[in-house]
Amino acid sequence: MSSYKIPVIPGDGIGPEVITEGKKVMEAAAELFQFDISWIDFDIGAERYIKTGKLIEEEELKELSRYKAIYLGAVGDPKVKPGILEKGILLKIRFYFDQYINLRPIKLLKGVETPIKNKKPEDINFLVIRENTEDFYVGIGGRVERGKSKQELELARDLYSIKFGLDIEHDADEIAYQIGVISKEGARRVIEYAFERSMERRKNLSSVDKANVLSDIYGFWRDVFGEVSKGYPDVETSFYFVDAITMWFVKNPEWFDVIVTPNMFGDIITDLGAMIQGGMGLAPGGNINPSGTSMFEPIHGSAPKYKGKNVSNPIATIWAGSMILETLGEKKAAKTILDAIEENLSQRVALTRDLGGDSTTKEVGDAIVRMMKNIEQK
């Protein structure tokens, strides 16, 4: 019998509530498919930061590195200045473990309404693969008041080390700047991953950029995409500017199968993807290092105003748990969880307020467990 240890960061706001339901469903799957799960809880988040000033410690990162998949609830609290928790916890985990792939399934499940008129589940079923460690999210930038200034900026990654020495002179009151970085190595590996996923599906891959305006950085992305595509002659490829693809997501989502994009644009279009699949409460995501430690989470925030009310939708978190099991090799269990989610939605057994129901967070988790058992008995 296989046994898995999974570290859990319940986090803030509704995070602990939705994680409880995710764990419940995964434990039920483990019982049905005869493997063991044990949980390792990490007290990381806003509450600890407010009390102690600690974000995530080096010893905690080393401990997390022993495992293949981390289960995250949500991080964020209005009592903490925006950006502190995101940079000090989420981005630090992504960069430390080189989770260079952000994987977002955009799939309209049966029983869910999309805001797009006349679109059905067969029309909305694609993957967005976002480069997760480069672009304008590398954290290099600053502000400079009028006059002269020298800035020494450094970026260290497993792939490379970069130093920028800037001599700045200007007569504006104050300027702000941000530097985006895309490396050939960083772009190639995520694009190769996208081609491999497209080979498993409909062999259709779209690349998203803004090369018509930001031609240096995103023209470079296109060049790398073109080089990699030569190794996959069976895959049909296309290019979209980010503003155009937001239009086509709404008008013709059926065109898309696998999409690969630099970091910033992936952040934008996956939120739109969440809406066309029915809302943030249904949207899971994975921060993936195929050969290291990955992290799976709902893409929604911590929603602190709903904390403790037992009304939040846990489906995105439960779906993220399914993605964990798929990563661990328990593919049948992972599929059964997703099938049970869809059956619950299509039969409207237990739905939270965002889906037009009045069920509690706990009732949704319980219903999905029952559905799993029914599916396995058929």
mmCIF file of C-alpha atoms in Angstrom:
data_model
loop_
_atom_site.group_PDB
_atom_site.id
_atom_site.type_symbol
_atom_site.label_atom_id
_atom_site.label_comp_id
_atom_site.label_asym_id
_atom_site.label_seq_id
_atom_site.Cartn_x
_atom_site.Cartn_y
_atom_site.Cartn_z
ATOM 1 C CA MET A 1 0.000 0.000 0.000
ATOM 2 C CA SER A 2 1.378 3.391 -1.011
ATOM 3 C CA SER A 3 1.760 6.052 1.646
ATOM 4 C CA TYR A 4 2.063 9.813 1.156
ATOM 5 C CA LYS A 5 3.021 12.620 3.507
ATOM 6 C CA ILE A 6 1.603 15.953 2.404
ATOM 7 C CA PRO A 7 2.529 19.274 4.047
ATOM 8 C CA VAL A 8 -0.402 21.636 4.555
ATOM 9 C CA ILE A 9 -0.407 25.431 4.879
ATOM 10 C CA PRO A 10 -4.035 26.268 5.793
ATOM 11 C CA GLY A 11 -3.199 29.969 5.811
ATOM 12 C CA ASP A 12 -5.599 32.809 6.485
ATOM 13 C CA GLY A 13 -9.258 33.754 6.271
ATOM 14 C CA ILE A 14 -11.302 30.938 4.779
ATOM 15 C CA GLY A 15 -8.156 28.926 4.048
ATOM 16 C CA PRO A 16 -8.437 26.554 7.044
ATOM 17 C CA GLU A 17 -12.147 25.903 6.335
ATOM 18 C CA VAL A 18 -11.727 24.959 2.680
ATOM 19 C CA ILE A 19 -8.559 22.977 3.392
ATOM 20 C CA THR A 20 -10.487 20.912 5.958
ATOM 21 C CA GLU A 21 -12.916 19.845 3.243
ATOM 22 C CA GLY A 22 -10.123 19.176 0.774
ATOM 23 C CA LYS A 23 -8.363 16.921 3.265
ATOM 24 C CA LYS A 24 -11.635 15.133 4.020
ATOM 25 C CA VAL A 25 -12.196 14.318 0.346
ATOM 26 C CA MET A 26 -8.609 13.190 -0.199
ATOM 27 C CA GLU A 27 -8.791 10.950 2.865
ATOM 28 C CA ALA A 28 -11.979 9.388 1.502
ATOM 29 C CA ALA A 29 -10.237 8.812 -1.834
ATOM 30 C CA ALA A 30 -7.319 7.197 -0.021
ATOM 31 C CA GLU A 31 -9.693 4.803 1.730
ATOM 32 C CA LEU A 32 -11.492 3.934 -1.519
ATOM 33 C CA PHE A 33 -8.322 3.351 -3.525
ATOM 34 C CA GLN A 34 -6.224 1.830 -0.751
ATOM 35 C CA PHE A 35 -3.399 4.231 -0.090
ATOM 36 C CA ASP A 36 -2.484 6.227 3.003
ATOM 37 C CA ILE A 37 -2.232 9.989 3.498
ATOM 38 C CA SER A 38 -0.750 11.731 6.498
ATOM 39 C CA TRP A 39 -0.691 15.499 6.918
ATOM 40 C CA ILE A 40 2.088 17.758 8.168
ATOM 41 C CA ASP A 41 0.692 21.120 9.274
ATOM 42 C CA PHE A 42 2.707 24.330 8.924
ATOM 43 C CA ASP A 43 1.677 27.439 10.839
ATOM 44 C CA ILE A 44 2.544 29.941 8.129
ATOM 45 C CA GLY A 45 0.465 33.009 7.380
ATOM 46 C CA ALA A 46 -0.787 36.403 8.490
ATOM 47 C CA GLU A 47 -1.624 35.539 12.078
ATOM 48 C CA ARG A 48 1.880 34.323 12.836
ATOM 49 C CA TYR A 49 3.415 37.257 10.972
ATOM 50 C CA ILE A 50 1.366 39.758 12.996
ATOM 51 C CA LYS A 51 2.398 38.097 16.268
ATOM 52 C CA THR A 52 6.048 37.326 15.540
ATOM 53 C CA GLY A 53 7.130 39.103 12.352
ATOM 54 C CA LYS A 54 7.954 35.714 10.781
ATOM 55 C CA LEU A 55 6.958 34.967 7.200
ATOM 56 C CA ILE A 56 8.533 31.653 6.183
ATOM 57 C CA GLU A 57 11.776 30.443 7.716
ATOM 58 C CA GLU A 58 14.707 28.740 6.011
ATOM 59 C CA GLU A 59 14.219 25.664 8.210
ATOM 60 C CA GLU A 60 10.591 25.422 7.084
ATOM 61 C CA LEU A 61 11.593 25.623 3.433
ATOM 62 C CA LYS A 62 14.143 22.860 3.964
ATOM 63 C CA GLU A 63 11.508 20.719 5.654
ATOM 64 C CA LEU A 64 9.025 21.329 2.833
ATOM 65 C CA SER A 65 11.671 20.297 0.298
ATOM 66 C CA ARG A 66 11.374 16.709 1.544
ATOM 67 C CA TYR A 67 7.938 16.353 -0.051
ATOM 68 C CA LYS A 68 6.556 16.303 -3.574
ATOM 69 C CA ALA A 69 3.398 18.371 -3.079
ATOM 70 C CA ILE A 70 2.319 21.164 -0.721
ATOM 71 C CA TYR A 71 -1.384 21.843 -0.074
ATOM 72 C CA LEU A 72 -2.131 25.560 0.390
ATOM 73 C CA GLY A 73 -5.390 27.136 1.553
ATOM 74 C CA ALA A 74 -5.020 30.893 1.111
ATOM 75 C CA VAL A 75 -2.723 33.670 2.301
ATOM 76 C CA GLY A 76 -3.793 37.269 2.928
ATOM 77 C CA ASP A 77 -5.114 39.569 5.630
ATOM 78 C CA PRO A 78 -6.230 43.216 5.492
ATOM 79 C CA LYS A 79 -4.226 43.917 8.674
ATOM 80 C CA VAL A 80 -1.009 43.256 6.727
ATOM 81 C CA LYS A 81 0.276 45.686 4.104
ATOM 82 C CA PRO A 82 -0.395 44.355 0.565
ATOM 83 C CA GLY A 83 2.564 42.524 -0.921
ATOM 84 C CA ILE A 84 4.266 41.450 2.303
ATOM 85 C CA LEU A 85 2.635 38.034 2.599
ATOM 86 C CA GLU A 86 2.547 37.495 -1.154
ATOM 87 C CA LYS A 87 6.259 38.210 -1.617
ATOM 88 C CA GLY A 88 7.428 36.842 1.721
ATOM 89 C CA ILE A 89 5.517 33.556 1.538
ATOM 90 C CA LEU A 90 3.982 32.714 -1.846
ATOM 91 C CA LEU A 91 6.684 34.071 -4.137
ATOM 92 C CA LYS A 92 9.415 32.868 -1.815
ATOM 93 C CA ILE A 93 8.053 29.327 -2.014
ATOM 94 C CA ARG A 94 7.749 29.515 -5.807
ATOM 95 C CA PHE A 95 11.281 30.802 -6.244
ATOM 96 C CA TYR A 96 12.880 28.582 -3.582
ATOM 97 C CA PHE A 97 11.468 25.427 -5.153
ATOM 98 C CA ASP A 98 11.802 26.752 -8.710
ATOM 99 C CA GLN A 99 8.113 26.142 -9.383
ATOM 100 C CA TYR A 100 8.440 27.478 -12.892
ATOM 101 C CA ILE A 101 5.077 26.195 -14.131
ATOM 102 C CA ASN A 102 1.731 27.565 -13.059
ATOM 103 C CA LEU A 103 -0.934 25.165 -14.297
ATOM 104 C CA ARG A 104 -4.558 26.261 -14.509
ATOM 105 C CA PRO A 105 -7.274 23.988 -15.879
ATOM 106 C CA ILE A 106 -10.086 26.090 -17.358
ATOM 107 C CA LYS A 107 -12.926 23.590 -17.520
ATOM 108 C CA LEU A 108 -16.660 24.236 -17.399
ATOM 109 C CA LEU A 109 -18.152 21.410 -15.368
ATOM 110 C CA LYS A 110 -21.632 20.047 -15.973
ATOM 111 C CA GLY A 111 -24.198 21.819 -13.850
ATOM 112 C CA VAL A 112 -22.286 25.111 -13.785
ATOM 113 C CA GLU A 113 -23.465 28.208 -15.622
ATOM 114 C CA THR A 114 -20.979 30.259 -17.575
ATOM 115 C CA PRO A 115 -21.632 33.973 -18.144
ATOM 116 C CA ILE A 116 -20.948 33.358 -21.846
ATOM 117 C CA LYS A 117 -24.198 32.871 -23.732
ATOM 118 C CA ASN A 118 -24.845 29.480 -25.364
ATOM 119 C CA LYS A 119 -21.503 27.934 -24.338
ATOM 120 C CA LYS A 120 -21.494 24.383 -22.973
ATOM 121 C CA PRO A 121 -18.940 22.218 -21.121
ATOM 122 C CA GLU A 122 -17.550 20.901 -24.395
ATOM 123 C CA ASP A 123 -16.785 24.497 -25.430
ATOM 124 C CA ILE A 124 -14.714 25.437 -22.368
ATOM 125 C CA ASN A 125 -12.007 22.890 -21.622
ATOM 126 C CA PHE A 126 -8.423 24.093 -21.909
ATOM 127 C CA LEU A 127 -5.200 24.494 -19.923
ATOM 128 C CA VAL A 128 -3.313 27.714 -19.274
ATOM 129 C CA ILE A 129 0.372 27.149 -18.587
ATOM 130 C CA ARG A 130 1.961 30.266 -17.131
ATOM 131 C CA GLU A 131 5.687 30.764 -16.708
ATOM 132 C CA ASN A 132 5.930 31.288 -12.972
ATOM 133 C CA THR A 133 9.346 32.679 -12.008
ATOM 134 C CA GLU A 134 10.382 35.347 -14.547
ATOM 135 C CA ASP A 135 8.954 38.314 -16.502
ATOM 136 C CA PHE A 136 7.993 41.441 -14.526
ATOM 137 C CA TYR A 137 7.436 39.385 -11.365
ATOM 138 C CA VAL A 138 11.120 38.957 -10.578
ATOM 139 C CA GLY A 139 10.897 41.852 -8.139
ATOM 140 C CA ILE A 140 13.506 44.152 -9.695
ATOM 141 C CA GLY A 141 12.605 47.823 -9.682
ATOM 142 C CA GLY A 142 12.611 50.984 -7.669
ATOM 143 C CA ARG A 143 11.735 54.663 -7.327
ATOM 144 C CA VAL A 144 14.076 57.579 -7.914
ATOM 145 C CA GLU A 145 13.578 61.254 -7.081
ATOM 146 C CA ARG A 146 14.871 64.099 -9.254
ATOM 147 C CA GLY A 147 18.606 64.128 -9.846
ATOM 148 C CA LYS A 148 21.226 61.439 -10.192
ATOM 149 C CA SER A 149 21.181 57.958 -8.715
ATOM 150 C CA LYS A 150 23.040 54.682 -8.985
ATOM 151 C CA GLN A 151 21.201 51.428 -8.490
ATOM 152 C CA GLU A 152 22.756 47.987 -8.115
ATOM 153 C CA LEU A 153 20.161 45.260 -8.716
ATOM 154 C CA GLU A 154 20.670 41.513 -8.590
ATOM 155 C CA LEU A 155 18.636 38.486 -9.585
ATOM 156 C CA ALA A 156 19.733 35.024 -8.462
ATOM 157 C CA ARG A 157 18.081 31.848 -9.755
ATOM 158 C CA ASP A 158 19.077 28.204 -10.028
ATOM 159 C CA LEU A 159 19.373 28.784 -13.768
ATOM 160 C CA TYR A 160 21.487 31.953 -13.684
ATOM 161 C CA SER A 161 22.668 35.024 -11.813
ATOM 162 C CA ILE A 162 22.132 38.546 -13.211
ATOM 163 C CA LYS A 163 23.379 41.920 -12.016
ATOM 164 C CA PHE A 164 22.115 45.294 -13.244
ATOM 165 C CA GLY A 165 24.093 48.475 -12.646
ATOM 166 C CA LEU A 166 21.914 51.507 -13.395
ATOM 167 C CA ASP A 167 23.042 55.129 -13.681
ATOM 168 C CA ILE A 168 19.881 57.196 -13.508
ATOM 169 C CA GLU A 169 19.592 60.926 -14.190
ATOM 170 C CA HIS A 170 16.250 62.689 -14.657
ATOM 171 C CA ASP A 171 14.473 65.983 -13.994
ATOM 172 C CA ALA A 172 10.979 64.649 -13.241
ATOM 173 C CA ASP A 173 9.694 64.922 -9.677
ATOM 174 C CA GLU A 174 10.024 61.190 -9.201
ATOM 175 C CA ILE A 175 10.086 58.103 -11.412
ATOM 176 C CA ALA A 176 9.371 54.434 -10.841
ATOM 177 C CA TYR A 177 10.718 51.579 -12.916
ATOM 178 C CA GLN A 178 10.310 47.817 -13.108
ATOM 179 C CA ILE A 179 12.580 45.422 -14.979
ATOM 180 C CA GLY A 180 11.211 42.283 -16.604
ATOM 181 C CA VAL A 181 13.483 39.332 -17.297
ATOM 182 C CA ILE A 182 12.927 36.369 -19.613
ATOM 183 C CA SER A 183 15.780 33.927 -20.118
ATOM 184 C CA LYS A 184 16.122 31.438 -22.938
ATOM 185 C CA GLU A 185 16.445 28.622 -20.406
ATOM 186 C CA GLY A 186 13.432 29.767 -18.421
ATOM 187 C CA ALA A 187 11.215 30.237 -21.457
ATOM 188 C CA ARG A 188 12.301 27.017 -23.136
ATOM 189 C CA ARG A 189 11.500 24.718 -20.233
ATOM 190 C CA VAL A 190 7.960 25.988 -19.701
ATOM 191 C CA ILE A 191 7.264 26.020 -23.438
ATOM 192 C CA GLU A 192 8.541 22.446 -23.733
ATOM 193 C CA TYR A 193 6.225 21.457 -20.877
ATOM 194 C CA ALA A 194 3.320 23.080 -22.747
ATOM 195 C CA PHE A 195 4.137 21.202 -25.944
ATOM 196 C CA GLU A 196 4.255 17.921 -24.010
ATOM 197 C CA ARG A 197 0.842 18.610 -22.473
ATOM 198 C CA SER A 198 -0.565 19.511 -25.881
ATOM 199 C CA MET A 199 0.668 16.157 -27.225
ATOM 200 C CA GLU A 200 -1.475 14.457 -24.556
ATOM 201 C CA ARG A 201 -4.557 16.434 -25.617
ATOM 202 C CA ARG A 202 -5.673 17.862 -28.983
ATOM 203 C CA LYS A 203 -2.215 18.875 -30.242
ATOM 204 C CA ASN A 204 -3.135 22.530 -30.352
ATOM 205 C CA LEU A 205 -0.929 25.086 -28.577
ATOM 206 C CA SER A 206 -1.365 28.861 -28.413
ATOM 207 C CA SER A 207 1.278 31.299 -27.209
ATOM 208 C CA VAL A 208 0.294 34.638 -25.641
ATOM 209 C CA ASP A 209 2.459 37.777 -25.531
ATOM 210 C CA LYS A 210 2.528 41.503 -26.361
ATOM 211 C CA ALA A 211 5.335 41.408 -28.910
ATOM 212 C CA ASN A 212 3.785 44.139 -31.041
ATOM 213 C CA VAL A 213 4.644 46.739 -28.359
ATOM 214 C CA LEU A 214 7.155 45.165 -25.951
ATOM 215 C CA SER A 215 9.102 43.682 -28.830
ATOM 216 C CA ASP A 216 12.404 43.001 -27.085
ATOM 217 C CA ILE A 217 11.230 40.917 -24.164
ATOM 218 C CA TYR A 218 8.212 39.258 -25.810
ATOM 219 C CA GLY A 219 9.755 39.039 -29.252
ATOM 220 C CA PHE A 220 12.424 36.983 -27.499
ATOM 221 C CA TRP A 221 9.671 34.762 -26.019
ATOM 222 C CA ARG A 222 8.314 34.219 -29.534
ATOM 223 C CA ASP A 223 11.744 33.291 -30.842
ATOM 224 C CA VAL A 224 12.174 30.630 -28.163
ATOM 225 C CA PHE A 225 8.665 29.312 -28.842
ATOM 226 C CA GLY A 226 9.543 29.010 -32.534
ATOM 227 C CA GLU A 227 12.736 27.099 -31.765
ATOM 228 C CA VAL A 228 10.966 24.649 -29.469
ATOM 229 C CA SER A 229 8.095 24.143 -31.923
ATOM 230 C CA LYS A 230 10.479 22.581 -34.456
ATOM 231 C CA GLY A 231 10.668 19.526 -32.202
ATOM 232 C CA TYR A 232 6.882 19.087 -32.242
ATOM 233 C CA PRO A 233 5.802 19.089 -35.906
ATOM 234 C CA ASP A 234 2.465 17.411 -35.088
ATOM 235 C CA VAL A 235 1.319 20.278 -32.845
ATOM 236 C CA GLU A 236 -0.668 23.087 -34.435
ATOM 237 C CA THR A 237 0.535 26.426 -33.055
ATOM 238 C CA SER A 238 -0.787 29.976 -32.986
ATOM 239 C CA PHE A 239 0.154 33.371 -31.513
ATOM 240 C CA TYR A 240 -2.153 35.804 -29.732
ATOM 241 C CA PHE A 241 -1.579 39.211 -28.227
ATOM 242 C CA VAL A 242 -2.821 39.321 -24.648
ATOM 243 C CA ASP A 243 -5.498 41.932 -25.332
ATOM 244 C CA ALA A 244 -6.847 39.905 -28.253
ATOM 245 C CA ILE A 245 -6.979 36.625 -26.366
ATOM 246 C CA THR A 246 -9.152 38.142 -23.651
ATOM 247 C CA MET A 247 -11.635 38.906 -26.416
ATOM 248 C CA TRP A 248 -11.472 35.400 -27.885
ATOM 249 C CA PHE A 249 -11.801 33.764 -24.445
ATOM 250 C CA VAL A 250 -15.223 35.390 -24.258
ATOM 251 C CA LYS A 251 -16.298 34.955 -27.883
ATOM 252 C CA ASN A 252 -14.777 31.596 -28.876
ATOM 253 C CA PRO A 253 -13.326 29.664 -25.904
ATOM 254 C CA GLU A 254 -13.743 26.446 -27.895
ATOM 255 C CA TRP A 255 -10.761 27.479 -30.028
ATOM 256 C CA PHE A 256 -8.309 26.782 -27.209
ATOM 257 C CA ASP A 257 -6.741 23.607 -25.883
ATOM 258 C CA VAL A 258 -3.352 24.465 -24.326
ATOM 259 C CA ILE A 259 -2.089 28.017 -23.848
ATOM 260 C CA VAL A 260 1.414 29.019 -22.760
ATOM 261 C CA THR A 261 2.260 32.535 -21.651
ATOM 262 C CA PRO A 262 4.789 34.630 -19.748
ATOM 263 C CA ASN A 263 4.163 35.306 -16.077
ATOM 264 C CA MET A 264 2.291 38.616 -16.026
ATOM 265 C CA PHE A 265 -0.133 37.810 -18.829
ATOM 266 C CA GLY A 266 -0.809 34.397 -17.317
ATOM 267 C CA ASP A 267 -1.815 36.088 -14.077
ATOM 268 C CA ILE A 268 -4.325 38.218 -15.968
ATOM 269 C CA ILE A 269 -5.927 35.696 -18.307
ATOM 270 C CA THR A 270 -6.332 32.948 -15.714
ATOM 271 C CA ASP A 271 -8.651 35.158 -13.673
ATOM 272 C CA LEU A 272 -10.747 35.657 -16.785
ATOM 273 C CA GLY A 273 -10.598 31.903 -17.300
ATOM 274 C CA ALA A 274 -11.923 31.367 -13.788
ATOM 275 C CA MET A 275 -14.935 33.524 -14.540
ATOM 276 C CA ILE A 276 -15.856 31.754 -17.764
ATOM 277 C CA GLN A 277 -15.663 28.396 -15.973
ATOM 278 C CA GLY A 278 -18.117 29.604 -13.351
ATOM 279 C CA GLY A 279 -16.191 31.626 -10.775
ATOM 280 C CA MET A 280 -13.227 31.723 -8.436
ATOM 281 C CA GLY A 281 -14.788 29.127 -6.157
ATOM 282 C CA LEU A 282 -14.306 26.541 -8.912
ATOM 283 C CA ALA A 283 -10.750 27.411 -9.964
ATOM 284 C CA PRO A 284 -7.740 25.359 -8.788
ATOM 285 C CA GLY A 285 -4.110 25.898 -9.644
ATOM 286 C CA GLY A 286 -0.741 24.247 -9.359
ATOM 287 C CA ASN A 287 2.725 25.780 -8.969
ATOM 288 C CA ILE A 288 4.808 22.982 -10.389
ATOM 289 C CA ASN A 289 8.393 21.825 -10.496
ATOM 290 C CA PRO A 290 8.158 18.491 -12.361
ATOM 291 C CA SER A 291 11.286 17.149 -10.676
ATOM 292 C CA GLY A 292 10.949 18.830 -7.282
ATOM 293 C CA THR A 293 8.411 20.204 -4.810
ATOM 294 C CA SER A 294 5.141 21.584 -6.191
ATOM 295 C CA MET A 295 2.329 23.508 -4.488
ATOM 296 C CA PHE A 296 -1.409 23.283 -5.171
ATOM 297 C CA GLU A 297 -4.089 25.751 -4.145
ATOM 298 C CA PRO A 298 -7.377 27.409 -5.026
ATOM 299 C CA ILE A 299 -6.682 30.576 -6.961
ATOM 300 C CA HIS A 300 -9.114 32.640 -4.898
ATOM 301 C CA GLY A 301 -7.963 34.754 -1.983
ATOM 302 C CA SER A 302 -8.443 34.387 1.758
ATOM 303 C CA ALA A 303 -11.803 36.263 1.791
ATOM 304 C CA PRO A 304 -11.396 37.335 5.444
ATOM 305 C CA LYS A 305 -14.952 38.692 5.758
ATOM 306 C CA TYR A 306 -16.256 35.125 5.381
ATOM 307 C CA LYS A 307 -13.834 33.597 7.869
ATOM 308 C CA GLY A 308 -15.526 31.188 10.260
ATOM 309 C CA LYS A 309 -18.959 31.490 8.637
ATOM 310 C CA ASN A 310 -18.858 28.067 6.936
ATOM 311 C CA VAL A 311 -20.323 29.487 3.719
ATOM 312 C CA SER A 312 -17.326 29.493 1.361
ATOM 313 C CA ASN A 313 -17.127 27.266 -1.693
ATOM 314 C CA PRO A 314 -14.493 24.536 -1.126
ATOM 315 C CA ILE A 315 -14.640 23.060 -4.629
ATOM 316 C CA ALA A 316 -11.540 24.839 -5.971
ATOM 317 C CA THR A 317 -9.570 23.531 -2.981
ATOM 318 C CA ILE A 318 -10.973 20.021 -3.396
ATOM 319 C CA TRP A 319 -10.093 20.134 -7.092
ATOM 320 C CA ALA A 320 -6.569 21.257 -6.155
ATOM 321 C CA GLY A 321 -6.394 18.155 -3.949
ATOM 322 C CA SER A 322 -7.301 16.078 -6.986
ATOM 323 C CA MET A 323 -4.373 17.675 -8.822
ATOM 324 C CA ILE A 324 -2.095 16.651 -5.942
ATOM 325 C CA LEU A 325 -3.188 13.036 -6.223
ATOM 326 C CA GLU A 326 -2.621 13.088 -9.977
ATOM 327 C CA THR A 327 0.896 14.420 -9.374
ATOM 328 C CA LEU A 328 1.525 11.633 -6.854
ATOM 329 C CA GLY A 329 0.467 9.042 -9.440
ATOM 330 C CA GLU A 330 -2.982 8.268 -7.990
ATOM 331 C CA LYS A 331 -4.695 9.099 -11.270
ATOM 332 C CA LYS A 332 -7.836 7.014 -10.734
ATOM 333 C CA ALA A 333 -8.455 8.607 -7.350
ATOM 334 C CA ALA A 334 -7.846 12.062 -8.829
ATOM 335 C CA LYS A 335 -10.343 11.465 -11.643
ATOM 336 C CA THR A 336 -12.945 10.107 -9.231
ATOM 337 C CA ILE A 337 -12.732 13.271 -7.126
ATOM 338 C CA LEU A 338 -13.282 15.431 -10.202
ATOM 339 C CA ASP A 339 -16.150 13.200 -11.361
ATOM 340 C CA ALA A 340 -17.740 13.505 -7.917
ATOM 341 C CA ILE A 341 -17.375 17.294 -7.971
ATOM 342 C CA GLU A 342 -19.104 17.374 -11.341
ATOM 343 C CA GLU A 343 -21.874 14.990 -10.262
ATOM 344 C CA ASN A 344 -22.572 17.097 -7.184
ATOM 345 C CA LEU A 345 -22.771 20.212 -9.348
ATOM 346 C CA SER A 346 -24.928 18.668 -12.074
ATOM 347 C CA GLN A 347 -27.366 17.171 -9.548
ATOM 348 C CA ARG A 348 -27.268 20.366 -7.464
ATOM 349 C CA VAL A 349 -26.973 18.339 -4.273
ATOM 350 C CA ALA A 350 -24.889 20.775 -2.219
ATOM 351 C CA LEU A 351 -24.111 24.217 -3.577
ATOM 352 C CA THR A 352 -22.798 27.272 -1.760
ATOM 353 C CA ARG A 353 -24.219 30.764 -2.235
ATOM 354 C CA ASP A 354 -21.922 31.701 -5.102
ATOM 355 C CA LEU A 355 -23.485 28.862 -7.115
ATOM 356 C CA GLY A 356 -27.065 29.699 -6.182
ATOM 357 C CA GLY A 357 -27.434 27.311 -3.251
ATOM 358 C CA ASP A 358 -27.522 27.586 0.511
ATOM 359 C CA SER A 359 -25.255 24.705 1.562
ATOM 360 C CA THR A 360 -22.401 25.137 4.004
ATOM 361 C CA THR A 361 -18.746 24.560 3.232
ATOM 362 C CA LYS A 362 -18.888 21.333 5.223
ATOM 363 C CA GLU A 363 -22.026 20.099 3.469
ATOM 364 C CA VAL A 364 -20.345 20.457 0.080
ATOM 365 C CA GLY A 365 -17.379 18.375 1.243
ATOM 366 C CA ASP A 366 -19.684 15.723 2.686
ATOM 367 C CA ALA A 367 -21.710 15.544 -0.540
ATOM 368 C CA ILE A 368 -18.602 15.068 -2.684
ATOM 369 C CA VAL A 369 -17.438 12.242 -0.423
ATOM 370 C CA ARG A 370 -20.823 10.524 -0.848
ATOM 371 C CA MET A 371 -20.665 10.996 -4.612
ATOM 372 C CA MET A 372 -17.203 9.425 -4.731
ATOM 373 C CA LYS A 373 -18.414 6.361 -2.904
ATOM 374 C CA ASN A 374 -21.400 6.048 -5.209
ATOM 375 C CA ILE A 375 -19.212 6.359 -8.317
ATOM 376 C CA GLU A 376 -16.792 3.705 -7.083
ATOM 377 C CA GLN A 377 -19.625 1.282 -6.273
ATOM 378 C CA LYS A 378 -21.080 1.489 -9.795
#
